[in-house]
mmCIF file with all atom_site columns, C-alpha atoms in Angstrom:
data_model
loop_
_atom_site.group_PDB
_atom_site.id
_atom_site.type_symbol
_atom_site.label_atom_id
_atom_site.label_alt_id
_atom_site.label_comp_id
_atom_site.label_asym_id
_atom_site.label_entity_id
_atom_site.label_seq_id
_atom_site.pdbx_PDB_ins_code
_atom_site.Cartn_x
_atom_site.Cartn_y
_atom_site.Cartn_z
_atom_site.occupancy
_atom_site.B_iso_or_equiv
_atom_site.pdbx_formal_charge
_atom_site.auth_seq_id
_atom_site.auth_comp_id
_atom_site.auth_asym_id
_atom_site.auth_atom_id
_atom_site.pdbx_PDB_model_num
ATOM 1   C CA . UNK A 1 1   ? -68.002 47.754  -7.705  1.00 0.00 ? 1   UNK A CA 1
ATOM 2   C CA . UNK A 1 2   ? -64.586 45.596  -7.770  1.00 0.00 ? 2   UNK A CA 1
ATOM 3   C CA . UNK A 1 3   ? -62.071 46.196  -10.196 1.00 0.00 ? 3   UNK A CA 1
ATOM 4   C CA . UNK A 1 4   ? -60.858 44.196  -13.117 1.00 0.00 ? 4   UNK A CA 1
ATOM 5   C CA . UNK A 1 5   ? -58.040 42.152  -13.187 1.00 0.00 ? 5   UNK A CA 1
ATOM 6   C CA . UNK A 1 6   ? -55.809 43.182  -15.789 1.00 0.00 ? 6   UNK A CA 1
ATOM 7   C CA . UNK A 1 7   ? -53.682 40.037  -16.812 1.00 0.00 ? 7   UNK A CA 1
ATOM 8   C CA . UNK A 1 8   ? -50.425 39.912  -18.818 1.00 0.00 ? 8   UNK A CA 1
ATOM 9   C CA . UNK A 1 9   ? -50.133 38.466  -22.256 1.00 0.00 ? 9   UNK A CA 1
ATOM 10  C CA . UNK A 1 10  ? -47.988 35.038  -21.317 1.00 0.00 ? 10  UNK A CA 1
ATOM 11  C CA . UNK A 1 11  ? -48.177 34.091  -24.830 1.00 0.00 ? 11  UNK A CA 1
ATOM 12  C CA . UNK A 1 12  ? -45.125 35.513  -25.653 1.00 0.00 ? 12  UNK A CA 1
ATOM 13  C CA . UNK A 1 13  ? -41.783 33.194  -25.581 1.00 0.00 ? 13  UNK A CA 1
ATOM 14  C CA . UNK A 1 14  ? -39.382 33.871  -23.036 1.00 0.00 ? 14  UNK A CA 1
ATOM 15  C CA . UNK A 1 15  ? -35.777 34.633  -24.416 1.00 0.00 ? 15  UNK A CA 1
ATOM 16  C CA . UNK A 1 16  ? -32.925 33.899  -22.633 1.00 0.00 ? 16  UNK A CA 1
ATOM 17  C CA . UNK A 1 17  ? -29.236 34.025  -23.392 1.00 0.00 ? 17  UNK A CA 1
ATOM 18  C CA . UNK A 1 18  ? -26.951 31.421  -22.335 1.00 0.00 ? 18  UNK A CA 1
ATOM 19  C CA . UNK A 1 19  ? -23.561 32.884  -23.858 1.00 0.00 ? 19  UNK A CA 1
ATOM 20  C CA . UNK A 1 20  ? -24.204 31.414  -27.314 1.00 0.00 ? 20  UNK A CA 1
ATOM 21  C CA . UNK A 1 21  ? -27.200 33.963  -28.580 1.00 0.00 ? 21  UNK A CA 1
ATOM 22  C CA . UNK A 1 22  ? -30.634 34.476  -28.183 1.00 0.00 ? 22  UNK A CA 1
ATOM 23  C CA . UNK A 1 23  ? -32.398 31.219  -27.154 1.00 0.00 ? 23  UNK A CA 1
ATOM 24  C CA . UNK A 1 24  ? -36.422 30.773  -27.039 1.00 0.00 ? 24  UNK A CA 1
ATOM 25  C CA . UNK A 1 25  ? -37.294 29.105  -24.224 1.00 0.00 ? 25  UNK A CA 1
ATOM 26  C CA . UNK A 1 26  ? -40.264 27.363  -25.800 1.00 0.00 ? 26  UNK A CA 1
ATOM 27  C CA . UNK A 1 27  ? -38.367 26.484  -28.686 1.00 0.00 ? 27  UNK A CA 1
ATOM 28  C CA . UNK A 1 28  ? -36.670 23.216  -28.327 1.00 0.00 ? 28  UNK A CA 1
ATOM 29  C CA . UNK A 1 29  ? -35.201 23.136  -31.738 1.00 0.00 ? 29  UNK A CA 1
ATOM 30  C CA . UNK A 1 30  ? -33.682 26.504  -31.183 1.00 0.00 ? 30  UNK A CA 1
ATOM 31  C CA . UNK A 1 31  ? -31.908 24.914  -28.203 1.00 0.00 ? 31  UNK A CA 1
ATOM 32  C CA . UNK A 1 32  ? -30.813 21.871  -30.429 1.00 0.00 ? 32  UNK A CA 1
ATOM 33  C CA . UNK A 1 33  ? -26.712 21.806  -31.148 1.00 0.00 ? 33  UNK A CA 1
ATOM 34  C CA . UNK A 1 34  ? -27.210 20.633  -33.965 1.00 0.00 ? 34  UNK A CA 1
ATOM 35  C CA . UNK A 1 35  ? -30.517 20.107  -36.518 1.00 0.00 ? 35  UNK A CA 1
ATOM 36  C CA . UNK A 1 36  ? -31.330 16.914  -38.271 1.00 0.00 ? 36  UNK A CA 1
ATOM 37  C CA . UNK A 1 37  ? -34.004 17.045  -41.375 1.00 0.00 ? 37  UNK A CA 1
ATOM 38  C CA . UNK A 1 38  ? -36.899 16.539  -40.549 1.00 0.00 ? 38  UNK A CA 1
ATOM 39  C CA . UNK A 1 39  ? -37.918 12.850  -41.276 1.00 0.00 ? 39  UNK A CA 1
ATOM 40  C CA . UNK A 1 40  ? -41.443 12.150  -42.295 1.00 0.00 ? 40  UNK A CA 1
ATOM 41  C CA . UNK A 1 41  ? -43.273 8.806   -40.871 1.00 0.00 ? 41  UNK A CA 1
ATOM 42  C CA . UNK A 1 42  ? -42.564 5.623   -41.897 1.00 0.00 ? 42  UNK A CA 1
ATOM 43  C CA . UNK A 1 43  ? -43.359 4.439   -45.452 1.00 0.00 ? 43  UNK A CA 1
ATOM 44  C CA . UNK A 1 44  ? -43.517 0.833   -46.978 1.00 0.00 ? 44  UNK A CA 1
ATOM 45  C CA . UNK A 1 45  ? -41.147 0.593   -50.042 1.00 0.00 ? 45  UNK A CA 1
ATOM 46  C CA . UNK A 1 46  ? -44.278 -0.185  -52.225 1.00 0.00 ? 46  UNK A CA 1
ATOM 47  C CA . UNK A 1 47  ? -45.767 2.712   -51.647 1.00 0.00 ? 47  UNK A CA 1
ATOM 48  C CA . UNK A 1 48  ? -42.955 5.037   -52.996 1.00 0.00 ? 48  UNK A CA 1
ATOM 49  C CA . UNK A 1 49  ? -43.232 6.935   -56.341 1.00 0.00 ? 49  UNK A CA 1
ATOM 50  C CA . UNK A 1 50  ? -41.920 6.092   -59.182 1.00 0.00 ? 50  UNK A CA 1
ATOM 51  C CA . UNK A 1 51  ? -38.897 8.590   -59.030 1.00 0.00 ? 51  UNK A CA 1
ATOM 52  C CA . UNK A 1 52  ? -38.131 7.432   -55.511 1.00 0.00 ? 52  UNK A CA 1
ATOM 53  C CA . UNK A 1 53  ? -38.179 4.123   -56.478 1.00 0.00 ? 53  UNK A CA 1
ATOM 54  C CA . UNK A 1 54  ? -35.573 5.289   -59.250 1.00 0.00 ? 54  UNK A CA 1
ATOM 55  C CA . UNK A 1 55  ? -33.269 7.084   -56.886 1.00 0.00 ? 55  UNK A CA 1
ATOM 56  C CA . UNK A 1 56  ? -33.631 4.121   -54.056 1.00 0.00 ? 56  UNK A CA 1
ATOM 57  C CA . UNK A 1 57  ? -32.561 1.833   -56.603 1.00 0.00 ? 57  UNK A CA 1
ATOM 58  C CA . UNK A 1 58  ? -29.765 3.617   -57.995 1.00 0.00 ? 58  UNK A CA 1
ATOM 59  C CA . UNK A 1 59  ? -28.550 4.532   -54.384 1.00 0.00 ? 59  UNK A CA 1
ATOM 60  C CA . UNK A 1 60  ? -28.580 0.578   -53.816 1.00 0.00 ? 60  UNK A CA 1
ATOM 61  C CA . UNK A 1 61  ? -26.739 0.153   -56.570 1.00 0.00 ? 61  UNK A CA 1
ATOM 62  C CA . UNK A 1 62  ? -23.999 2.189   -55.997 1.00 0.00 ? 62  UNK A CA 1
ATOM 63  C CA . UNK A 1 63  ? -23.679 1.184   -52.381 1.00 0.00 ? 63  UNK A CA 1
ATOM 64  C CA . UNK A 1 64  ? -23.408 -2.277  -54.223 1.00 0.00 ? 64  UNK A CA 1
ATOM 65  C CA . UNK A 1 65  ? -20.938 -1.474  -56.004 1.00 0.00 ? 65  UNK A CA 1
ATOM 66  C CA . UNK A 1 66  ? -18.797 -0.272  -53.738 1.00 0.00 ? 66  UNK A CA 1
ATOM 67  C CA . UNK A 1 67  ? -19.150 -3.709  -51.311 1.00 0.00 ? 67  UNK A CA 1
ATOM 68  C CA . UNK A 1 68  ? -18.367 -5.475  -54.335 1.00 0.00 ? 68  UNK A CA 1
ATOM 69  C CA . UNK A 1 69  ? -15.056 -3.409  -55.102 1.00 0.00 ? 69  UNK A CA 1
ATOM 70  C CA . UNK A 1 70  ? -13.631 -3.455  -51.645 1.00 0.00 ? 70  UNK A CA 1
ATOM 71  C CA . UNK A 1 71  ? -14.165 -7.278  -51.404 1.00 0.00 ? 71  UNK A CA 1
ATOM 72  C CA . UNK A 1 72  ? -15.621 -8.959  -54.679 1.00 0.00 ? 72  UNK A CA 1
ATOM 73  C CA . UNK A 1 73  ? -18.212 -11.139 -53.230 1.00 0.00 ? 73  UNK A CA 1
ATOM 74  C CA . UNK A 1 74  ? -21.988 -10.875 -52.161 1.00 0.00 ? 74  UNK A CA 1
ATOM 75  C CA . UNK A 1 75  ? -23.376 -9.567  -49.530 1.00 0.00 ? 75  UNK A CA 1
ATOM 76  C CA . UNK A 1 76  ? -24.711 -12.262 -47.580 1.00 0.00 ? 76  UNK A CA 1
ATOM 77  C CA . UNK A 1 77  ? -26.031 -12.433 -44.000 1.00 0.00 ? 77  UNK A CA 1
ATOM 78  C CA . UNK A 1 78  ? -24.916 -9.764  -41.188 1.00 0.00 ? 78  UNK A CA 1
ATOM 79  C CA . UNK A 1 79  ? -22.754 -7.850  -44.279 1.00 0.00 ? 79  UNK A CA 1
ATOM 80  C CA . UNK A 1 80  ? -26.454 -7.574  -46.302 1.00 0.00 ? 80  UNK A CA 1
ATOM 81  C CA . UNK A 1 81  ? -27.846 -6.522  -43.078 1.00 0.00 ? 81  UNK A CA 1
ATOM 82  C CA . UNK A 1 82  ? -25.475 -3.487  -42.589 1.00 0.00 ? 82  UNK A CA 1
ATOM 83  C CA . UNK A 1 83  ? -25.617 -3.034  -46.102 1.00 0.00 ? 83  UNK A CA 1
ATOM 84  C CA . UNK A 1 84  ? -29.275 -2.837  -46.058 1.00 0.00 ? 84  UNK A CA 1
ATOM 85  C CA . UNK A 1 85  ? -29.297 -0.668  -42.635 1.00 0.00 ? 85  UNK A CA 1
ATOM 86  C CA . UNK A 1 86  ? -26.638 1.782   -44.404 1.00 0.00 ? 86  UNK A CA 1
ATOM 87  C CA . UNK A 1 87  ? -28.939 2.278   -47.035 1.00 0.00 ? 87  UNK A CA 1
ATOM 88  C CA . UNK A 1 88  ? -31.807 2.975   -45.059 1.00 0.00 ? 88  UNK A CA 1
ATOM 89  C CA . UNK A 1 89  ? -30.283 5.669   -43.490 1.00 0.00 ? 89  UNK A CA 1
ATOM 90  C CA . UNK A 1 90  ? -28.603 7.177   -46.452 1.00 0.00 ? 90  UNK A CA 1
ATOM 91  C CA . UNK A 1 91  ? -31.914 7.575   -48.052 1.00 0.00 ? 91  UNK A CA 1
ATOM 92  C CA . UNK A 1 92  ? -33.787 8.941   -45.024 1.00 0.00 ? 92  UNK A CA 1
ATOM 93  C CA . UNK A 1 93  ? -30.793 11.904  -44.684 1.00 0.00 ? 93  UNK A CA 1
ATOM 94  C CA . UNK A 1 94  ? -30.895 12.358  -48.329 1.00 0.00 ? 94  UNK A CA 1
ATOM 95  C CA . UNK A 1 95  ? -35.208 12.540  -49.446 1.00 0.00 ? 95  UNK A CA 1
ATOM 96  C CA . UNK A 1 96  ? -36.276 12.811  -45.799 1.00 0.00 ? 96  UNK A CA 1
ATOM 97  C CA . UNK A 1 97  ? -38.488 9.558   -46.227 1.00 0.00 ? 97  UNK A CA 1
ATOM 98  C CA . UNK A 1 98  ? -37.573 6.625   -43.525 1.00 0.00 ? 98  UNK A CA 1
ATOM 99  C CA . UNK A 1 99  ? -38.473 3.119   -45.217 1.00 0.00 ? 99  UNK A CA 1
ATOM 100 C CA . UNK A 1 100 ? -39.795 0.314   -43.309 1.00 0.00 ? 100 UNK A CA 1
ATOM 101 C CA . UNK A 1 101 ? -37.231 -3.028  -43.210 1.00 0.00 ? 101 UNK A CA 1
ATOM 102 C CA . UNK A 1 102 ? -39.937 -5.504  -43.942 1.00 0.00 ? 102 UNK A CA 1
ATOM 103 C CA . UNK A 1 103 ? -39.179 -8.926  -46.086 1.00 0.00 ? 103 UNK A CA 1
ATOM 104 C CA . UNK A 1 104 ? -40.812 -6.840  -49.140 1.00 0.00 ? 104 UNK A CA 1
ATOM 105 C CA . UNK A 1 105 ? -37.770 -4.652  -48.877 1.00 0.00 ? 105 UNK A CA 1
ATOM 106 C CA . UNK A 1 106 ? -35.437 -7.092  -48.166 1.00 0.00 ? 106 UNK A CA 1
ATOM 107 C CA . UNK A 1 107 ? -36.399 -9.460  -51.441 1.00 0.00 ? 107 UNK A CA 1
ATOM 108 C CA . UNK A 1 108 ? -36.052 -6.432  -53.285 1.00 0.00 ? 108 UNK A CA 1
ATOM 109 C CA . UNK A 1 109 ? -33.000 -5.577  -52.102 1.00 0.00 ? 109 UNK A CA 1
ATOM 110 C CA . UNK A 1 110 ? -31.635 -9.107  -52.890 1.00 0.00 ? 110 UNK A CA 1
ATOM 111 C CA . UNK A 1 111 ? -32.897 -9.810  -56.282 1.00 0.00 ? 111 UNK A CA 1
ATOM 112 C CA . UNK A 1 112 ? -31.107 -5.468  -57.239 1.00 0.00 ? 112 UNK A CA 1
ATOM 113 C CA . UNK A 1 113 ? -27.931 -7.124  -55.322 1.00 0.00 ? 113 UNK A CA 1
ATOM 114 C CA . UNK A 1 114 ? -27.479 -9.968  -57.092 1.00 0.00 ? 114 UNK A CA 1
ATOM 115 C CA . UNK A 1 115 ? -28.689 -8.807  -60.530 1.00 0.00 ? 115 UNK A CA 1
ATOM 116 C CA . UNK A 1 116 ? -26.256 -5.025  -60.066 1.00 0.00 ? 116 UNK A CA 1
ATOM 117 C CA . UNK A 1 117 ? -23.345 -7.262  -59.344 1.00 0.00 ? 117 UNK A CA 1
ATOM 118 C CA . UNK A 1 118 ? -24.101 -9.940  -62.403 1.00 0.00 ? 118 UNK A CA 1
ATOM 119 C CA . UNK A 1 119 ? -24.023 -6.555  -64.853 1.00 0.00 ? 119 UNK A CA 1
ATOM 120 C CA . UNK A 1 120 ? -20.711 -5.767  -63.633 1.00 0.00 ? 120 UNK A CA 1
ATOM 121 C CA . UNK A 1 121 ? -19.211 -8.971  -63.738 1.00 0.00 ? 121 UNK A CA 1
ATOM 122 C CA . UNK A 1 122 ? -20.686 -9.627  -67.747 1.00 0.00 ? 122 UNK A CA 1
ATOM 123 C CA . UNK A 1 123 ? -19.114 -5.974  -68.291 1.00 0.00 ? 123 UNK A CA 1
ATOM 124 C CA . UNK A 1 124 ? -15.655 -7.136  -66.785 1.00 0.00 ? 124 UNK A CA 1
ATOM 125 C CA . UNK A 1 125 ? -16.097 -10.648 -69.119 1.00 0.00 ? 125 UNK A CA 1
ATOM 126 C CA . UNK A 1 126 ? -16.597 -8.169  -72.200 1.00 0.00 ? 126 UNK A CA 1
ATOM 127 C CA . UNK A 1 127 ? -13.904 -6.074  -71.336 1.00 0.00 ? 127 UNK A CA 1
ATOM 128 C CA . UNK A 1 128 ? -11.413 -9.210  -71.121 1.00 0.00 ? 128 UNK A CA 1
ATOM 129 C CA . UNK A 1 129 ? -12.786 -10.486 -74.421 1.00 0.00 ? 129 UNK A CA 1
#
């Protein structure tokens, strides 16, 4: 009668350390630098909640705002575009949800634009009156 093979158990990660700690070898993230948050798949804008919507819009708003203080005009053309690209990424590092840059988006974007930067100029116009 022959005798049975007795294998290992290979299921278990191999640790190694390169001079900076303990580092799985089967864990890629482990051997990251650096760890970004984890960013879900793509979404259309229309399909966002309600209080995403909300914090999109107020996020837009503020980024606005502060295009329209440093150089009191409207974003139009390659400025909207970095504007809108900005704001992309500031709300995929900040809810984790990357937004698609369709023309849905982009509409919306410049109808909030125009109308956040009409507010503040009626609010300077009743301030000087």
């Amino acid at each position: 009668m022959a005798k049975k093979k007795k294998y290992k158990n290979t299921d278990l990660p191999v640790v190694m350390d390169y001079g900076i700690g303990c580092i799985s070898v089967y864990d890629p993230i482990a051997m990251m630098p650096y760890s970004d948050p984890p960013i879900t798949e793509q979404t259309r804008f229309k399909k966002l909640g309600k209080e995403m919507k909300a914090e999109f819009k107020w996020l837009a708003a503020s980024l606005t705002m502060e295009y329209w203080n440093e150089n009191r005009q409207i974003p139009f053309g390659e400025e909207m575009s970095k504007l809108r690209t900005r704001l992309l990424r500031m709300f995929a590092e900040e809810y984790s949800i990357l937004l698609k840059d369709d023309t849905e988006l982009k509409n919306y974007l410049l109808t909030l634009v125009i109308s956040t930067i009409n507010k503040q100029l009626k609010s300077e116009k009743e301030k000087q009156t």
